[in-house]
Short mmCIF file of C-alpha atoms in Angstrom, two decimals:
data_model
loop_
_atom_site.label_atom_id
_atom_site.label_comp_id
_atom_site.label_asym_id
_atom_site.label_seq_id
_atom_site.Cartn_x
_atom_site.Cartn_y
_atom_site.Cartn_z
CA MET P 643 5.16 -18.26 16.15
CA ILE P 644 5.41 -14.49 16.45
CA PRO P 645 3.80 -13.19 19.67
CA LEU P 646 0.67 -11.16 18.97
CA ILE P 647 1.97 -8.25 21.02
CA TYR P 648 4.88 -7.76 18.58
CA ILE P 649 2.49 -7.56 15.65
CA LEU P 650 0.26 -5.13 17.50
CA ILE P 651 3.20 -2.92 18.54
CA SER P 652 4.46 -2.59 14.96
CA ALA P 653 0.94 -1.90 13.64
CA VAL P 654 0.20 0.66 16.36
CA ALA P 655 3.53 2.35 15.63
CA MET P 656 2.51 2.71 11.98
CA ILE P 657 -0.94 4.03 12.92
CA SER P 658 0.65 6.54 15.30
CA ILE P 659 3.02 7.75 12.60
CA GLY P 660 0.11 8.11 10.18
CA ILE P 661 -2.09 10.02 12.64
CA ALA P 662 0.79 12.29 13.66
CA ALA P 663 1.55 13.01 10.01
CA ILE P 664 -2.09 13.83 9.29
CA GLY P 665 -2.06 16.30 12.16
CA ILE P 666 1.33 17.88 11.39
CA GLU P 667 1.78 17.83 7.63
CA ARG P 668 0.47 20.61 5.42
CA ASN P 669 1.10 18.94 2.08
CA PHE P 670 -1.99 17.17 0.74
CA ILE P 671 -0.04 14.36 -0.96
CA THR P 672 1.90 13.42 2.15
CA ILE P 673 -1.34 13.41 4.15
CA MET P 674 -2.74 10.87 1.70
CA LEU P 675 0.45 8.81 1.98
CA ALA P 676 -0.11 8.85 5.77
CA VAL P 677 -3.60 7.45 5.21
CA GLU P 678 -1.98 4.67 3.15
CA LEU P 679 0.25 3.86 6.12
CA ILE P 680 -2.84 3.52 8.33
CA PHE P 681 -4.46 1.17 5.80
CA MET P 682 -1.28 -0.91 5.74
CA ALA P 683 -1.22 -1.09 9.54
CA SER P 684 -4.85 -2.23 9.54
CA THR P 685 -4.00 -5.13 7.21
CA ILE P 686 -1.14 -6.13 9.52
CA ILE P 687 -3.52 -6.17 12.50
CA PHE P 688 -6.03 -8.16 10.42
CA VAL P 689 -3.48 -10.82 9.49
CA GLY P 690 -2.13 -10.93 13.06
CA PHE P 691 -5.56 -11.65 14.53
CA PHE P 692 -6.21 -14.11 11.72
CA ASP P 693 -3.12 -16.03 12.83
CA TYR P 694 -4.38 -16.26 16.38
CA SER P 695 -7.98 -17.01 15.54
CA THR P 696 -9.06 -20.57 16.31
CA ALA P 697 -11.76 -20.75 13.63
CA PRO P 698 -11.28 -18.01 11.06
CA GLY P 699 -13.97 -17.76 8.42
CA PRO P 700 -13.72 -16.83 4.77
CA TRP P 701 -14.81 -13.30 5.66
CA ALA P 702 -11.22 -12.70 6.78
CA PHE P 703 -10.07 -12.76 3.19
CA VAL P 704 -12.99 -10.54 2.09
CA GLY P 705 -12.04 -8.06 4.82
CA ILE P 706 -8.43 -7.82 3.67
CA PHE P 707 -9.55 -7.55 0.05
CA SER P 708 -11.89 -4.68 0.98
CA ILE P 709 -9.10 -2.80 2.78
CA TRP P 710 -6.84 -3.25 -0.25
CA SER P 711 -9.56 -2.04 -2.61
CA VAL P 712 -10.19 1.13 -0.64
CA ALA P 713 -6.44 1.81 -0.33
CA ALA P 714 -5.89 1.27 -4.07
CA VAL P 715 -8.84 3.49 -4.99
CA GLU P 716 -7.45 6.16 -2.70
CA ILE P 717 -4.09 6.09 -4.49
CA ILE P 718 -5.71 6.27 -7.92
CA ALA P 719 -8.02 9.12 -6.89
CA LEU P 720 -5.03 10.87 -5.35
CA ILE P 721 -3.15 10.73 -8.64
CA SER P 722 -6.10 12.21 -10.54
CA PHE P 723 -6.38 15.00 -8.02
CA TYR P 724 -2.63 15.60 -8.11
CA VAL P 725 -2.59 15.96 -11.90
CA TYR P 726 -5.71 18.14 -11.82
CA MET P 727 -4.24 20.47 -9.25
CA LYS P 728 -0.91 20.66 -11.04
CA ALA P 729 -2.71 21.48 -14.28
CA LYS P 730 -4.63 24.24 -12.53
CA GLY P 731 -1.40 25.56 -11.01
CA PHE P 732 -2.52 25.22 -7.41
CA ASP P 733 -0.30 24.64 -4.41
CA PHE P 734 -0.70 21.51 -2.28
CA ASP P 735 -0.77 23.35 1.02
CA VAL P 736 -3.84 22.25 2.99
CA GLY P 737 -4.48 25.81 4.11
CA ILE P 738 -4.74 26.89 0.48
CA LEU P 739 -6.76 23.82 -0.53
CA SER P 740 -9.37 24.59 2.13
CA ARG P 741 -10.14 27.84 0.31
CA PHE P 742 -10.37 26.12 -3.05
CA LYS P 743 -13.82 26.10 -4.71
CA TRP P 744 -14.87 23.81 -7.54
CA MET O 1080 13.59 -17.31 17.74
CA TYR O 1081 14.92 -16.85 14.23
CA ASP O 1082 11.54 -15.69 12.90
CA ILE O 1083 11.15 -13.17 15.75
CA ILE O 1084 14.48 -11.55 14.85
CA LEU O 1085 13.44 -11.34 11.21
CA PHE O 1086 10.07 -9.91 12.23
CA VAL O 1087 11.73 -7.22 14.36
CA ILE O 1088 14.11 -6.30 11.51
CA ALA O 1089 11.24 -6.07 9.01
CA SER O 1090 9.14 -4.03 11.45
CA ALA O 1091 12.04 -1.67 12.09
CA ILE O 1092 12.52 -1.15 8.34
CA MET O 1093 8.78 -0.55 7.94
CA VAL O 1094 8.56 1.97 10.78
CA LEU O 1095 11.74 3.80 9.78
CA SER O 1096 10.65 4.11 6.16
CA GLY O 1097 7.21 5.21 7.39
CA ILE O 1098 8.90 8.00 9.36
CA ALA O 1099 11.21 8.78 6.43
CA ILE O 1100 8.20 9.55 4.21
CA PHE O 1101 7.57 12.75 6.13
CA TYR O 1102 11.18 13.92 6.22
CA GLN O 1103 11.59 14.02 2.45
CA LYS O 1104 11.37 17.33 0.64
CA SER O 1105 10.59 15.64 -2.67
CA ILE O 1106 7.27 13.82 -3.08
CA MET O 1107 9.03 11.38 -5.38
CA ARG O 1108 11.36 10.24 -2.60
CA ALA O 1109 8.45 10.06 -0.18
CA VAL O 1110 6.72 7.66 -2.57
CA VAL O 1111 9.88 5.54 -2.78
CA ALA O 1112 9.96 5.40 1.05
CA LEU O 1113 6.30 4.33 1.05
CA THR O 1114 7.20 1.58 -1.42
CA ILE O 1115 9.90 0.31 0.94
CA ALA O 1116 7.32 0.30 3.77
CA PHE O 1117 4.92 -1.72 1.60
CA THR O 1118 7.68 -4.21 0.79
CA ALA O 1119 8.58 -4.58 4.47
CA SER O 1120 4.92 -5.21 5.34
CA SER O 1121 4.79 -7.86 2.64
CA PHE O 1122 7.83 -9.50 4.21
CA ILE O 1123 6.05 -9.38 7.59
CA PHE O 1124 3.10 -11.28 6.08
CA PHE O 1125 5.57 -13.79 4.72
CA ILE O 1126 7.19 -14.25 8.15
CA LEU O 1127 3.72 -14.73 9.65
CA GLY O 1128 3.24 -17.65 7.26
CA GLN O 1129 0.69 -16.00 4.97
CA ASN O 1130 2.52 -16.45 1.68
CA PHE O 1131 -0.54 -15.81 -0.45
CA ILE O 1132 -1.28 -12.48 1.23
CA ALA O 1133 2.41 -11.51 0.95
CA LEU O 1134 2.32 -12.25 -2.76
CA LEU O 1135 -0.86 -10.22 -3.28
CA GLN O 1136 0.57 -7.33 -1.27
CA LEU O 1137 3.68 -7.38 -3.46
CA PHE O 1138 1.71 -7.48 -6.69
CA ILE O 1139 -1.04 -4.99 -5.83
CA PHE O 1140 0.77 -2.39 -3.76
CA VAL O 1141 4.45 -2.61 -4.58
CA GLY O 1142 4.06 -3.69 -8.20
CA GLY O 1143 0.92 -1.84 -9.18
CA MET O 1144 0.14 1.11 -6.98
CA SER O 1145 3.68 2.24 -6.15
CA THR O 1146 4.78 2.08 -9.77
CA TYR O 1147 1.64 4.01 -10.74
CA LEU O 1148 2.40 6.65 -8.10
CA ILE O 1149 6.05 6.95 -9.11
CA VAL O 1150 5.31 7.27 -12.82
CA ALA O 1151 2.53 9.82 -12.23
CA VAL O 1152 4.47 11.90 -9.73
CA SER O 1153 7.73 11.78 -11.68
CA SER O 1154 5.97 13.07 -14.83
CA GLU O 1155 6.01 16.47 -13.12
CA TYR O 1156 9.78 16.47 -12.73
CA LYS O 1157 11.63 16.41 -16.00
CA LYS O 1158 15.13 16.44 -14.50
CA ILE O 1159 15.04 13.29 -12.38
CA ASN O 1160 14.57 10.57 -14.93
CA LYS O 1161 17.54 8.69 -13.47
CA ILE O 1162 15.90 8.64 -10.04
CA GLU O 1163 12.64 7.43 -11.58
CA PHE O 1164 14.45 4.71 -13.48
CA SER O 1165 16.42 3.58 -10.43
CA ALA O 1166 13.25 3.59 -8.28
CA ILE O 1167 11.38 1.40 -10.74
CA CYS O 1168 14.41 -0.93 -11.00
CA ALA O 1169 14.50 -1.15 -7.19
CA ILE O 1170 10.79 -2.01 -7.09
CA ALA O 1171 11.28 -4.69 -9.75
CA LEU O 1172 14.16 -6.12 -7.70
CA MET O 1173 12.03 -6.15 -4.53
CA ILE O 1174 9.21 -7.96 -6.34
CA GLY O 1175 11.64 -10.45 -7.83
CA LEU O 1176 13.27 -11.21 -4.49
CA GLY O 1177 9.92 -11.53 -2.75
CA PHE O 1178 8.58 -13.80 -5.45
CA LEU O 1179 11.73 -15.92 -5.25
CA LEU O 1180 11.36 -16.26 -1.46
CA ILE O 1181 7.74 -17.30 -1.77
CA LEU O 1182 8.44 -19.74 -4.59
CA THR O 1183 11.20 -21.43 -2.63
CA GLY O 1184 8.59 -22.15 0.04
CA VAL O 1185 10.73 -21.08 2.96
CA GLN O 1186 8.57 -21.12 6.09
CA PHE O 1187 9.75 -19.04 9.01
CA SER O 1188 6.65 -19.72 11.06
CA THR O 1189 6.88 -22.88 13.14
CA ALA O 1190 3.23 -23.19 14.12
CA THR O 1191 1.74 -26.52 13.10
CA THR O 1192 -1.89 -25.51 13.50
CA GLN O 1193 -1.59 -22.33 11.51
CA VAL O 1194 -4.21 -21.85 8.80
CA SER O 1195 -3.12 -20.27 5.56
CA MET O 1196 -5.38 -17.71 3.97
CA SER O 1197 -4.79 -19.26 0.57
CA THR O 1198 -6.84 -22.28 1.64
CA PHE O 1199 -9.80 -19.96 2.08
CA PHE O 1200 -9.50 -18.47 -1.36
CA VAL O 1201 -11.52 -21.20 -3.07
CA ASP O 1202 -14.31 -20.94 -0.48
CA VAL O 1203 -14.31 -17.18 -0.70
CA PHE O 1204 -14.38 -17.18 -4.45
CA GLN O 1205 -17.30 -19.59 -4.52
CA SER O 1206 -19.31 -17.92 -1.79
CA TYR O 1207 -18.52 -14.25 -2.06
CA TYR O 1208 -17.59 -13.75 -5.69
CA PRO O 1209 -20.12 -10.89 -6.22
CA ILE O 1210 -18.26 -8.80 -3.60
CA ILE O 1211 -14.88 -9.58 -5.12
CA PHE O 1212 -16.09 -8.80 -8.63
CA ALA O 1213 -17.72 -5.57 -7.41
CA ALA O 1214 -14.42 -4.51 -5.84
CA ILE O 1215 -12.46 -5.38 -8.98
CA ILE O 1216 -14.93 -3.51 -11.21
CA MET O 1217 -14.79 -0.52 -8.86
CA LEU O 1218 -10.99 -0.51 -9.04
CA PHE O 1219 -11.05 -0.82 -12.81
CA LEU O 1220 -13.58 2.02 -13.26
CA VAL O 1221 -11.67 4.31 -10.93
CA ALA O 1222 -8.41 3.53 -12.73
CA MET O 1223 -9.97 4.23 -16.13
CA GLY O 1224 -11.56 7.44 -14.84
CA SER O 1225 -8.19 8.45 -13.47
CA VAL O 1226 -6.49 7.88 -16.82
CA ILE O 1227 -9.19 9.92 -18.61
CA VAL O 1228 -8.88 12.77 -16.10
CA ILE O 1229 -5.08 12.73 -16.34
CA ARG O 1230 -5.16 12.81 -20.15
CA ARG O 1231 -7.71 15.62 -20.17
CA PHE O 1232 -5.84 17.87 -17.77
CA VAL O 1233 -2.43 17.16 -19.20
CA LYS O 1234 -3.82 18.24 -22.58
CA LEU O 1235 -5.34 21.35 -21.00
CA SER O 1236 -2.13 22.33 -19.29
CA SER O 1237 0.12 21.76 -22.31
#
């Protein structure tokens, strides 16, 4: 059985990478990819604690399914936004996006 | 001991590809790195003994979302069709290998009291099916809206 600390270290490493990328990156798409990494790390933590739970309930599966749904919706919404912005000829720099008005 | 070594290798691949996402100049290559990270996380679930979750992760994220991202992002770059083709082939290969591993029923986890999430699926589906259906319908509506928006703006820009 994998020790829980190993699972937590790998998940925390992914979350750290994602948070650092959100703070450093200026490209909107890569920021959204960083958010995907954080979602992925959260599922790893979820499954790790599920493994070590003595009496896990069916809500564990619902929780993972919810995380997946939000992550998938984020990707799909990201693609729509990407195509929209490309069609409008805008740059993906966050500094420029913050001045963008609908 | 054997499963810990495999877990460390898979975690290292996942973390390195997660870092590699932000060192790519091309968004296309960043998406391919994210796909590798998704595949490594799926392999981690498999090592943890959750075959069902590993399979779903492969199908939803690697098979569905990453291919969707690659096709949508690569439509902007007309000169890299070979990269797009090779990326999709690599994803198909990853899914095939993962599926083969899961079908062979190889268990790296040695715990005897471990509970598989797949055993909960029947209970969940019976008890919480409105939530699952709501999530599926939400995904479907967002995907359809995305396709409509993409078609509209691609027409506008062309």
